[in-house]
mmCIF file with all atom_site columns, C-alpha atoms and ligand atoms in Angstrom:
data_model
loop_
_atom_site.group_PDB
_atom_site.id
_atom_site.type_symbol
_atom_site.label_atom_id
_atom_site.label_alt_id
_atom_site.label_comp_id
_atom_site.label_asym_id
_atom_site.label_entity_id
_atom_site.label_seq_id
_atom_site.pdbx_PDB_ins_code
_atom_site.Cartn_x
_atom_site.Cartn_y
_atom_site.Cartn_z
_atom_site.occupancy
_atom_site.B_iso_or_equiv
_atom_site.pdbx_formal_charge
_atom_site.auth_seq_id
_atom_site.auth_comp_id
_atom_site.auth_asym_id
_atom_site.auth_atom_id
_atom_site.pdbx_PDB_model_num
ATOM   1   C CA . MET A 1 1   ? 39.043 146.400 184.912 1.00 0.00 ? 1   MET A CA 1
ATOM   2   C CA . THR A 1 2   ? 35.721 147.650 183.534 1.00 0.00 ? 2   THR A CA 1
ATOM   3   C CA . GLN A 1 3   ? 36.040 150.328 180.876 1.00 0.00 ? 3   GLN A CA 1
ATOM   4   C CA . PRO A 1 4   ? 35.259 153.766 182.389 1.00 0.00 ? 4   PRO A CA 1
ATOM   5   C CA . THR A 1 5   ? 32.485 155.972 181.048 1.00 0.00 ? 5   THR A CA 1
ATOM   6   C CA . LEU A 1 6   ? 33.639 159.414 180.029 1.00 0.00 ? 6   LEU A CA 1
ATOM   7   C CA . GLY A 1 7   ? 31.602 162.578 179.643 1.00 0.00 ? 7   GLY A CA 1
ATOM   8   C CA . VAL A 1 8   ? 32.105 165.446 177.235 1.00 0.00 ? 8   VAL A CA 1
ATOM   9   C CA . LEU A 1 9   ? 30.475 168.755 178.114 1.00 0.00 ? 9   LEU A CA 1
ATOM   10  C CA . ALA A 1 10  ? 28.274 169.347 175.091 1.00 0.00 ? 10  ALA A CA 1
ATOM   11  C CA . LEU A 1 11  ? 26.849 172.833 175.529 1.00 0.00 ? 11  LEU A CA 1
ATOM   12  C CA . GLN A 1 12  ? 28.976 174.580 172.901 1.00 0.00 ? 12  GLN A CA 1
ATOM   13  C CA . GLY A 1 13  ? 32.263 174.195 171.077 1.00 0.00 ? 13  GLY A CA 1
ATOM   14  C CA . ALA A 1 14  ? 34.297 171.271 169.750 1.00 0.00 ? 14  ALA A CA 1
ATOM   15  C CA . PHE A 1 15  ? 32.671 168.457 171.755 1.00 0.00 ? 15  PHE A CA 1
ATOM   16  C CA . ARG A 1 16  ? 31.921 166.055 168.858 1.00 0.00 ? 16  ARG A CA 1
ATOM   17  C CA . GLU A 1 17  ? 35.602 165.696 168.003 1.00 0.00 ? 17  GLU A CA 1
ATOM   18  C CA . HIS A 1 18  ? 36.439 164.760 171.600 1.00 0.00 ? 18  HIS A CA 1
ATOM   19  C CA . ARG A 1 19  ? 33.582 162.272 171.671 1.00 0.00 ? 19  ARG A CA 1
ATOM   20  C CA . GLN A 1 20  ? 34.739 160.608 168.446 1.00 0.00 ? 20  GLN A CA 1
ATOM   21  C CA . ARG A 1 21  ? 38.338 160.417 169.609 1.00 0.00 ? 21  ARG A CA 1
ATOM   22  C CA . LEU A 1 22  ? 37.408 158.813 172.934 1.00 0.00 ? 22  LEU A CA 1
ATOM   23  C CA . GLU A 1 23  ? 35.118 156.323 171.197 1.00 0.00 ? 23  GLU A CA 1
ATOM   24  C CA . THR A 1 24  ? 37.897 155.433 168.765 1.00 0.00 ? 24  THR A CA 1
ATOM   25  C CA . LEU A 1 25  ? 39.991 154.634 171.836 1.00 0.00 ? 25  LEU A CA 1
ATOM   26  C CA . GLY A 1 26  ? 37.277 152.290 173.091 1.00 0.00 ? 26  GLY A CA 1
ATOM   27  C CA . ALA A 1 27  ? 35.713 154.454 175.798 1.00 0.00 ? 27  ALA A CA 1
ATOM   28  C CA . THR A 1 28  ? 31.990 154.723 176.401 1.00 0.00 ? 28  THR A CA 1
ATOM   29  C CA . VAL A 1 29  ? 31.065 158.394 176.063 1.00 0.00 ? 29  VAL A CA 1
ATOM   30  C CA . LYS A 1 30  ? 28.102 160.423 177.299 1.00 0.00 ? 30  LYS A CA 1
ATOM   31  C CA . GLU A 1 31  ? 27.370 164.003 176.258 1.00 0.00 ? 31  GLU A CA 1
ATOM   32  C CA . VAL A 1 32  ? 26.821 166.163 179.341 1.00 0.00 ? 32  VAL A CA 1
ATOM   33  C CA . ARG A 1 33  ? 24.215 168.920 179.242 1.00 0.00 ? 33  ARG A CA 1
ATOM   34  C CA . LEU A 1 34  ? 22.460 168.536 182.582 1.00 0.00 ? 34  LEU A CA 1
ATOM   35  C CA . PRO A 1 35  ? 23.692 167.729 186.114 1.00 0.00 ? 35  PRO A CA 1
ATOM   36  C CA . ALA A 1 36  ? 22.093 164.252 185.939 1.00 0.00 ? 36  ALA A CA 1
ATOM   37  C CA . ASP A 1 37  ? 24.316 163.414 182.955 1.00 0.00 ? 37  ASP A CA 1
ATOM   38  C CA . LEU A 1 38  ? 27.321 163.365 185.319 1.00 0.00 ? 38  LEU A CA 1
ATOM   39  C CA . HIS A 1 39  ? 26.080 160.213 187.067 1.00 0.00 ? 39  HIS A CA 1
ATOM   40  C CA . GLY A 1 40  ? 28.241 157.186 186.420 1.00 0.00 ? 40  GLY A CA 1
ATOM   41  C CA . LEU A 1 41  ? 31.115 159.112 184.817 1.00 0.00 ? 41  LEU A CA 1
ATOM   42  C CA . SER A 1 42  ? 34.770 158.737 185.813 1.00 0.00 ? 42  SER A CA 1
ATOM   43  C CA . GLY A 1 43  ? 36.098 161.578 183.685 1.00 0.00 ? 43  GLY A CA 1
ATOM   44  C CA . LEU A 1 44  ? 34.867 164.702 181.943 1.00 0.00 ? 44  LEU A CA 1
ATOM   45  C CA . ILE A 1 45  ? 36.289 166.741 179.061 1.00 0.00 ? 45  ILE A CA 1
ATOM   46  C CA . ILE A 1 46  ? 35.417 170.412 178.807 1.00 0.00 ? 46  ILE A CA 1
ATOM   47  C CA . PRO A 1 47  ? 36.045 171.322 175.162 1.00 0.00 ? 47  PRO A CA 1
ATOM   48  C CA . GLY A 1 48  ? 37.311 174.410 173.419 1.00 0.00 ? 48  GLY A CA 1
ATOM   49  C CA . GLY A 1 49  ? 34.840 176.998 172.234 1.00 0.00 ? 49  GLY A CA 1
ATOM   50  C CA . GLU A 1 50  ? 34.024 180.326 173.802 1.00 0.00 ? 50  GLU A CA 1
ATOM   51  C CA . SER A 1 51  ? 34.601 180.320 177.535 1.00 0.00 ? 51  SER A CA 1
ATOM   52  C CA . THR A 1 52  ? 32.220 183.222 178.234 1.00 0.00 ? 52  THR A CA 1
ATOM   53  C CA . THR A 1 53  ? 29.367 181.475 176.386 1.00 0.00 ? 53  THR A CA 1
ATOM   54  C CA . MET A 1 54  ? 30.126 178.134 178.001 1.00 0.00 ? 54  MET A CA 1
ATOM   55  C CA . ALA A 1 55  ? 30.263 179.695 181.474 1.00 0.00 ? 55  ALA A CA 1
ATOM   56  C CA . ARG A 1 56  ? 26.909 181.385 180.893 1.00 0.00 ? 56  ARG A CA 1
ATOM   57  C CA . LEU A 1 57  ? 25.340 178.130 179.691 1.00 0.00 ? 57  LEU A CA 1
ATOM   58  C CA . MET A 1 58  ? 26.814 176.218 182.650 1.00 0.00 ? 58  MET A CA 1
ATOM   59  C CA . THR A 1 59  ? 25.228 178.788 184.950 1.00 0.00 ? 59  THR A CA 1
ATOM   60  C CA . ASP A 1 60  ? 21.875 178.576 183.113 1.00 0.00 ? 60  ASP A CA 1
ATOM   61  C CA . TYR A 1 61  ? 21.896 174.765 183.247 1.00 0.00 ? 61  TYR A CA 1
ATOM   62  C CA . ALA A 1 62  ? 22.980 174.809 186.943 1.00 0.00 ? 62  ALA A CA 1
ATOM   63  C CA . LEU A 1 63  ? 26.072 172.759 186.102 1.00 0.00 ? 63  LEU A CA 1
ATOM   64  C CA . LEU A 1 64  ? 28.900 174.629 187.830 1.00 0.00 ? 64  LEU A CA 1
ATOM   65  C CA . GLN A 1 65  ? 28.473 173.208 191.341 1.00 0.00 ? 65  GLN A CA 1
ATOM   66  C CA . PRO A 1 66  ? 27.610 169.666 190.161 1.00 0.00 ? 66  PRO A CA 1
ATOM   67  C CA . VAL A 1 67  ? 30.838 169.608 188.110 1.00 0.00 ? 67  VAL A CA 1
ATOM   68  C CA . ARG A 1 68  ? 32.823 170.850 191.138 1.00 0.00 ? 68  ARG A CA 1
ATOM   69  C CA . ASP A 1 69  ? 31.154 168.130 193.246 1.00 0.00 ? 69  ASP A CA 1
ATOM   70  C CA . PHE A 1 70  ? 31.974 165.540 190.572 1.00 0.00 ? 70  PHE A CA 1
ATOM   71  C CA . HIS A 1 71  ? 35.630 166.485 190.927 1.00 0.00 ? 71  HIS A CA 1
ATOM   72  C CA . THR A 1 72  ? 35.460 166.364 194.732 1.00 0.00 ? 72  THR A CA 1
ATOM   73  C CA . ARG A 1 73  ? 34.009 162.830 194.526 1.00 0.00 ? 73  ARG A CA 1
ATOM   74  C CA . GLY A 1 74  ? 37.066 161.766 192.525 1.00 0.00 ? 74  GLY A CA 1
ATOM   75  C CA . GLY A 1 75  ? 36.168 162.590 188.911 1.00 0.00 ? 75  GLY A CA 1
ATOM   76  C CA . ALA A 1 76  ? 38.969 163.543 186.525 1.00 0.00 ? 76  ALA A CA 1
ATOM   77  C CA . ILE A 1 77  ? 38.523 166.658 184.378 1.00 0.00 ? 77  ILE A CA 1
ATOM   78  C CA . TRP A 1 78  ? 40.426 167.833 181.295 1.00 0.00 ? 78  TRP A CA 1
ATOM   79  C CA . GLY A 1 79  ? 39.825 171.334 179.986 1.00 0.00 ? 79  GLY A CA 1
ATOM   80  C CA . THR A 1 80  ? 41.026 172.113 176.466 1.00 0.00 ? 80  THR A CA 1
ATOM   81  C CA . CYS A 1 81  ? 41.425 175.765 175.431 1.00 0.00 ? 81  CYS A CA 1
ATOM   82  C CA . ALA A 1 82  ? 38.178 177.442 176.591 1.00 0.00 ? 82  ALA A CA 1
ATOM   83  C CA . GLY A 1 83  ? 37.791 174.447 178.929 1.00 0.00 ? 83  GLY A CA 1
ATOM   84  C CA . ALA A 1 84  ? 41.185 175.226 180.480 1.00 0.00 ? 84  ALA A CA 1
ATOM   85  C CA . ILE A 1 85  ? 39.980 178.790 181.081 1.00 0.00 ? 85  ILE A CA 1
ATOM   86  C CA . LEU A 1 86  ? 36.919 177.464 182.900 1.00 0.00 ? 86  LEU A CA 1
ATOM   87  C CA . LEU A 1 87  ? 39.102 175.295 185.158 1.00 0.00 ? 87  LEU A CA 1
ATOM   88  C CA . ALA A 1 88  ? 41.449 178.140 186.141 1.00 0.00 ? 88  ALA A CA 1
ATOM   89  C CA . ARG A 1 89  ? 41.293 179.836 189.533 1.00 0.00 ? 89  ARG A CA 1
ATOM   90  C CA . ASP A 1 90  ? 42.451 183.127 188.016 1.00 0.00 ? 90  ASP A CA 1
ATOM   91  C CA . ILE A 1 91  ? 41.357 184.377 184.588 1.00 0.00 ? 91  ILE A CA 1
ATOM   92  C CA . GLN A 1 92  ? 43.059 187.374 183.020 1.00 0.00 ? 92  GLN A CA 1
ATOM   93  C CA . GLY A 1 93  ? 41.919 189.170 179.893 1.00 0.00 ? 93  GLY A CA 1
ATOM   94  C CA . ALA A 1 94  ? 38.251 188.564 180.636 1.00 0.00 ? 94  ALA A CA 1
ATOM   95  C CA . PRO A 1 95  ? 35.571 191.201 180.093 1.00 0.00 ? 95  PRO A CA 1
ATOM   96  C CA . PRO A 1 96  ? 34.327 192.656 183.423 1.00 0.00 ? 96  PRO A CA 1
ATOM   97  C CA . GLN A 1 97  ? 31.010 190.777 183.276 1.00 0.00 ? 97  GLN A CA 1
ATOM   98  C CA . PHE A 1 98  ? 32.913 187.459 183.205 1.00 0.00 ? 98  PHE A CA 1
ATOM   99  C CA . GLY A 1 99  ? 33.834 187.096 186.844 1.00 0.00 ? 99  GLY A CA 1
ATOM   100 C CA . VAL A 1 100 ? 35.383 184.265 188.810 1.00 0.00 ? 100 VAL A CA 1
ATOM   101 C CA . GLN A 1 101 ? 31.918 183.345 190.114 1.00 0.00 ? 101 GLN A CA 1
ATOM   102 C CA . ASP A 1 102 ? 31.021 182.266 186.570 1.00 0.00 ? 102 ASP A CA 1
ATOM   103 C CA . SER A 1 103 ? 33.705 179.645 186.189 1.00 0.00 ? 103 SER A CA 1
ATOM   104 C CA . LEU A 1 104 ? 34.603 176.330 187.816 1.00 0.00 ? 104 LEU A CA 1
ATOM   105 C CA . SER A 1 105 ? 37.703 177.763 189.475 1.00 0.00 ? 105 SER A CA 1
ATOM   106 C CA . LEU A 1 106 ? 39.131 174.327 190.333 1.00 0.00 ? 106 LEU A CA 1
ATOM   107 C CA . MET A 1 107 ? 42.746 174.361 189.204 1.00 0.00 ? 107 MET A CA 1
ATOM   108 C CA . ASP A 1 108 ? 45.553 176.395 190.740 1.00 0.00 ? 108 ASP A CA 1
ATOM   109 C CA . ILE A 1 109 ? 46.576 178.141 187.520 1.00 0.00 ? 109 ILE A CA 1
ATOM   110 C CA . GLN A 1 110 ? 46.348 181.675 186.189 1.00 0.00 ? 110 GLN A CA 1
ATOM   111 C CA . VAL A 1 111 ? 45.389 181.903 182.518 1.00 0.00 ? 111 VAL A CA 1
ATOM   112 C CA . ARG A 1 112 ? 45.318 184.790 180.077 1.00 0.00 ? 112 ARG A CA 1
ATOM   113 C CA . ARG A 1 113 ? 42.684 184.537 177.373 1.00 0.00 ? 113 ARG A CA 1
ATOM   114 C CA . ASN A 1 114 ? 43.563 185.058 173.704 1.00 0.00 ? 114 ASN A CA 1
ATOM   115 C CA . ALA A 1 115 ? 47.236 185.365 174.631 1.00 0.00 ? 115 ALA A CA 1
ATOM   116 C CA . PHE A 1 116 ? 48.440 184.237 171.205 1.00 0.00 ? 116 PHE A CA 1
ATOM   117 C CA . GLY A 1 117 ? 46.411 186.797 169.263 1.00 0.00 ? 117 GLY A CA 1
ATOM   118 C CA . ARG A 1 118 ? 43.221 186.622 167.238 1.00 0.00 ? 118 ARG A CA 1
ATOM   119 C CA . GLN A 1 119 ? 41.619 183.907 165.082 1.00 0.00 ? 119 GLN A CA 1
ATOM   120 C CA . VAL A 1 120 ? 43.980 184.680 162.167 1.00 0.00 ? 120 VAL A CA 1
ATOM   121 C CA . ASP A 1 121 ? 46.922 183.988 164.454 1.00 0.00 ? 121 ASP A CA 1
ATOM   122 C CA . SER A 1 122 ? 45.898 180.341 164.886 1.00 0.00 ? 122 SER A CA 1
ATOM   123 C CA . PHE A 1 123 ? 48.752 177.914 164.288 1.00 0.00 ? 123 PHE A CA 1
ATOM   124 C CA . THR A 1 124 ? 49.942 174.328 164.646 1.00 0.00 ? 124 THR A CA 1
ATOM   125 C CA . THR A 1 125 ? 53.291 173.517 166.184 1.00 0.00 ? 125 THR A CA 1
ATOM   126 C CA . PRO A 1 126 ? 55.158 170.367 167.253 1.00 0.00 ? 126 PRO A CA 1
ATOM   127 C CA . LEU A 1 127 ? 55.152 170.407 171.031 1.00 0.00 ? 127 LEU A CA 1
ATOM   128 C CA . LYS A 1 128 ? 57.485 168.562 173.356 1.00 0.00 ? 128 LYS A CA 1
ATOM   129 C CA . VAL A 1 129 ? 55.306 166.949 176.040 1.00 0.00 ? 129 VAL A CA 1
ATOM   130 C CA . THR A 1 130 ? 56.608 165.309 179.222 1.00 0.00 ? 130 THR A CA 1
ATOM   131 C CA . GLY A 1 131 ? 56.089 161.568 178.907 1.00 0.00 ? 131 GLY A CA 1
ATOM   132 C CA . LEU A 1 132 ? 55.693 161.502 175.096 1.00 0.00 ? 132 LEU A CA 1
ATOM   133 C CA . GLU A 1 133 ? 58.645 160.370 173.018 1.00 0.00 ? 133 GLU A CA 1
ATOM   134 C CA . GLN A 1 134 ? 57.737 162.289 169.857 1.00 0.00 ? 134 GLN A CA 1
ATOM   135 C CA . PRO A 1 135 ? 56.446 165.892 169.710 1.00 0.00 ? 135 PRO A CA 1
ATOM   136 C CA . PHE A 1 136 ? 52.681 166.372 169.709 1.00 0.00 ? 136 PHE A CA 1
ATOM   137 C CA . PRO A 1 137 ? 51.108 168.437 166.874 1.00 0.00 ? 137 PRO A CA 1
ATOM   138 C CA . ALA A 1 138 ? 49.381 171.164 168.882 1.00 0.00 ? 138 ALA A CA 1
ATOM   139 C CA . VAL A 1 139 ? 46.653 173.302 167.283 1.00 0.00 ? 139 VAL A CA 1
ATOM   140 C CA . PHE A 1 140 ? 46.286 176.730 168.887 1.00 0.00 ? 140 PHE A CA 1
ATOM   141 C CA . ILE A 1 141 ? 43.100 178.699 168.122 1.00 0.00 ? 141 ILE A CA 1
ATOM   142 C CA . ARG A 1 142 ? 42.749 182.013 169.971 1.00 0.00 ? 142 ARG A CA 1
ATOM   143 C CA . ALA A 1 143 ? 44.385 180.090 172.748 1.00 0.00 ? 143 ALA A CA 1
ATOM   144 C CA . PRO A 1 144 ? 44.945 181.072 176.362 1.00 0.00 ? 144 PRO A CA 1
ATOM   145 C CA . VAL A 1 145 ? 48.358 180.830 177.962 1.00 0.00 ? 145 VAL A CA 1
ATOM   146 C CA . ILE A 1 146 ? 48.889 179.473 181.483 1.00 0.00 ? 146 ILE A CA 1
ATOM   147 C CA . GLU A 1 147 ? 50.713 182.432 183.013 1.00 0.00 ? 147 GLU A CA 1
ATOM   148 C CA . SER A 1 148 ? 51.468 180.929 186.391 1.00 0.00 ? 148 SER A CA 1
ATOM   149 C CA . VAL A 1 149 ? 50.906 177.677 188.210 1.00 0.00 ? 149 VAL A CA 1
ATOM   150 C CA . GLY A 1 150 ? 50.531 176.835 191.890 1.00 0.00 ? 150 GLY A CA 1
ATOM   151 C CA . GLU A 1 151 ? 52.758 174.464 193.853 1.00 0.00 ? 151 GLU A CA 1
ATOM   152 C CA . GLY A 1 152 ? 50.788 171.307 193.212 1.00 0.00 ? 152 GLY A CA 1
ATOM   153 C CA . VAL A 1 153 ? 50.699 171.831 189.458 1.00 0.00 ? 153 VAL A CA 1
ATOM   154 C CA . GLU A 1 154 ? 52.990 169.897 187.131 1.00 0.00 ? 154 GLU A CA 1
ATOM   155 C CA . VAL A 1 155 ? 53.951 171.637 183.881 1.00 0.00 ? 155 VAL A CA 1
ATOM   156 C CA . LEU A 1 156 ? 53.805 169.123 181.009 1.00 0.00 ? 156 LEU A CA 1
ATOM   157 C CA . ALA A 1 157 ? 54.527 171.345 177.994 1.00 0.00 ? 157 ALA A CA 1
ATOM   158 C CA . GLN A 1 158 ? 55.673 174.833 177.120 1.00 0.00 ? 158 GLN A CA 1
ATOM   159 C CA . HIS A 1 159 ? 55.625 176.773 173.870 1.00 0.00 ? 159 HIS A CA 1
ATOM   160 C CA . ASN A 1 160 ? 58.194 179.567 173.583 1.00 0.00 ? 160 ASN A CA 1
ATOM   161 C CA . GLY A 1 161 ? 58.708 179.430 177.330 1.00 0.00 ? 161 GLY A CA 1
ATOM   162 C CA . GLN A 1 162 ? 54.993 179.707 178.089 1.00 0.00 ? 162 GLN A CA 1
ATOM   163 C CA . VAL A 1 163 ? 53.061 176.929 179.814 1.00 0.00 ? 163 VAL A CA 1
ATOM   164 C CA . VAL A 1 164 ? 50.438 175.328 177.546 1.00 0.00 ? 164 VAL A CA 1
ATOM   165 C CA . LEU A 1 165 ? 49.794 171.948 179.231 1.00 0.00 ? 165 LEU A CA 1
ATOM   166 C CA . ALA A 1 166 ? 49.604 171.259 182.959 1.00 0.00 ? 166 ALA A CA 1
ATOM   167 C CA . ARG A 1 167 ? 48.284 168.726 185.410 1.00 0.00 ? 167 ARG A CA 1
ATOM   168 C CA . GLN A 1 168 ? 47.187 168.978 189.017 1.00 0.00 ? 168 GLN A CA 1
ATOM   169 C CA . GLY A 1 169 ? 46.085 165.675 190.494 1.00 0.00 ? 169 GLY A CA 1
ATOM   170 C CA . ARG A 1 170 ? 43.120 164.574 188.416 1.00 0.00 ? 170 ARG A CA 1
ATOM   171 C CA . LEU A 1 171 ? 42.823 167.912 186.604 1.00 0.00 ? 171 LEU A CA 1
ATOM   172 C CA . MET A 1 172 ? 44.464 168.589 183.256 1.00 0.00 ? 172 MET A CA 1
ATOM   173 C CA . ALA A 1 173 ? 44.497 171.837 181.263 1.00 0.00 ? 173 ALA A CA 1
ATOM   174 C CA . SER A 1 174 ? 45.725 172.378 177.711 1.00 0.00 ? 174 SER A CA 1
ATOM   175 C CA . SER A 1 175 ? 45.809 175.679 175.817 1.00 0.00 ? 175 SER A CA 1
ATOM   176 C CA . PHE A 1 176 ? 45.516 173.872 172.500 1.00 0.00 ? 176 PHE A CA 1
ATOM   177 C CA . HIS A 1 177 ? 43.074 171.509 170.750 1.00 0.00 ? 177 HIS A CA 1
ATOM   178 C CA . PRO A 1 178 ? 44.330 167.865 170.780 1.00 0.00 ? 178 PRO A CA 1
ATOM   179 C CA . GLU A 1 179 ? 41.001 166.685 169.316 1.00 0.00 ? 179 GLU A CA 1
ATOM   180 C CA . LEU A 1 180 ? 41.651 168.525 166.039 1.00 0.00 ? 180 LEU A CA 1
ATOM   181 C CA . THR A 1 181 ? 44.642 166.391 165.069 1.00 0.00 ? 181 THR A CA 1
ATOM   182 C CA . PRO A 1 182 ? 44.584 162.632 164.375 1.00 0.00 ? 182 PRO A CA 1
ATOM   183 C CA . ASP A 1 183 ? 47.146 162.058 167.152 1.00 0.00 ? 183 ASP A CA 1
ATOM   184 C CA . PRO A 1 184 ? 45.414 160.185 170.030 1.00 0.00 ? 184 PRO A CA 1
ATOM   185 C CA . ARG A 1 185 ? 48.225 160.378 172.602 1.00 0.00 ? 185 ARG A CA 1
ATOM   186 C CA . LEU A 1 186 ? 46.834 163.132 174.835 1.00 0.00 ? 186 LEU A CA 1
ATOM   187 C CA . HIS A 1 187 ? 43.419 161.472 174.981 1.00 0.00 ? 187 HIS A CA 1
ATOM   188 C CA . GLU A 1 188 ? 45.253 158.271 175.946 1.00 0.00 ? 188 GLU A CA 1
ATOM   189 C CA . LEU A 1 189 ? 47.058 160.230 178.657 1.00 0.00 ? 189 LEU A CA 1
ATOM   190 C CA . PHE A 1 190 ? 43.724 161.465 179.995 1.00 0.00 ? 190 PHE A CA 1
ATOM   191 C CA . LEU A 1 191 ? 42.306 157.929 179.929 1.00 0.00 ? 191 LEU A CA 1
ATOM   192 C CA . ASP A 1 192 ? 45.302 156.829 182.031 1.00 0.00 ? 192 ASP A CA 1
ATOM   193 C CA . LEU A 1 193 ? 44.576 159.632 184.471 1.00 0.00 ? 193 LEU A CA 1
ATOM   194 C CA . VAL A 1 194 ? 40.907 158.567 184.612 1.00 0.00 ? 194 VAL A CA 1
ATOM   195 C CA . ASN A 1 195 ? 41.930 154.974 185.267 1.00 0.00 ? 195 ASN A CA 1
ATOM   196 C CA . GLU A 1 196 ? 44.084 156.115 188.203 1.00 0.00 ? 196 GLU A CA 1
ATOM   197 C CA . THR A 1 197 ? 41.057 157.861 189.641 1.00 0.00 ? 197 THR A CA 1
ATOM   198 C CA . VAL A 1 198 ? 39.023 156.173 192.334 1.00 0.00 ? 198 VAL A CA 1
ATOM   199 C CA . LEU A 1 199 ? 35.498 157.515 192.528 1.00 0.00 ? 199 LEU A CA 1
ATOM   200 C CA . GLU A 1 200 ? 33.801 157.590 195.908 1.00 0.00 ? 200 GLU A CA 1
ATOM   201 C CA . THR A 1 201 ? 30.885 155.256 195.684 1.00 0.00 ? 201 THR A CA 1
ATOM   202 C CA . ALA A 1 202 ? 27.931 156.721 197.503 1.00 0.00 ? 202 ALA A CA 1
HETATM 203 N N1 . LIG B 2 .   ? 39.402 182.500 172.957 1.00 0.00 ? 1   LIG B N1 1
HETATM 204 C C1 . LIG B 2 .   ? 38.447 181.583 173.511 1.00 0.00 ? 1   LIG B C1 1
HETATM 205 C C2 . LIG B 2 .   ? 38.042 182.015 174.907 1.00 0.00 ? 1   LIG B C2 1
HETATM 206 O O1 . LIG B 2 .   ? 38.604 182.887 175.474 1.00 0.00 ? 1   LIG B O1 1
HETATM 207 C C3 . LIG B 2 .   ? 39.008 180.174 173.566 1.00 0.00 ? 1   LIG B C3 1
HETATM 208 C C4 . LIG B 2 .   ? 39.264 179.670 172.171 1.00 0.00 ? 1   LIG B C4 1
HETATM 209 C C5 . LIG B 2 .   ? 39.174 178.191 172.027 1.00 0.00 ? 1   LIG B C5 1
HETATM 210 O O2 . LIG B 2 .   ? 38.657 177.452 172.856 1.00 0.00 ? 1   LIG B O2 1
HETATM 211 N N2 . LIG B 2 .   ? 39.653 177.746 170.890 1.00 0.00 ? 1   LIG B N2 1
HETATM 212 O O3 . LIG B 2 .   ? 37.129 181.462 175.434 1.00 0.00 ? 1   LIG B O3 1
#
């Protein structure tokens, strides 16, 4: 099988760390800033950062619909932290100017922004993840919580009874930052998901 090419949305936030991790795992990685950058990709990571800023930049760069279309064509997408917020169909705790029309709204989850408190309340915790034998060291930074999930969504990890990792088909959302720890297992999981994906060839 040919090695897939992965994209990392590189408008703002922790995209370099994702890029490095994927490259360490042998993937070819492209930074995505414009719709044309999506061509030839099988998967896309939307990093953590500030979801309001990222949503505004995605609007300015006319990226929202092309990313939705990429998913429709069969592309896999993983949103981490702010990226998970951008994937969610329902965003709670957003300022009024940050409406649903400004996000990707692809995944059947409801998220609440900054649910674990402010920057000073950032923490790392060993997380039990479905499919991983040992706990994953999860870094939470002003993280959202996934408050509810739709029928087609599989919950992969919870912290104190709250959902922090979920999957729906070829979409994955994590509240935490797997790129900020040396542990590669969640990026490997995403690569598996990408490899399951069959892109429509136009
Ligand atoms: N609190 C940020 C937001 O709401 C997300 C933080 C992060 O990605 N680390 O967009």
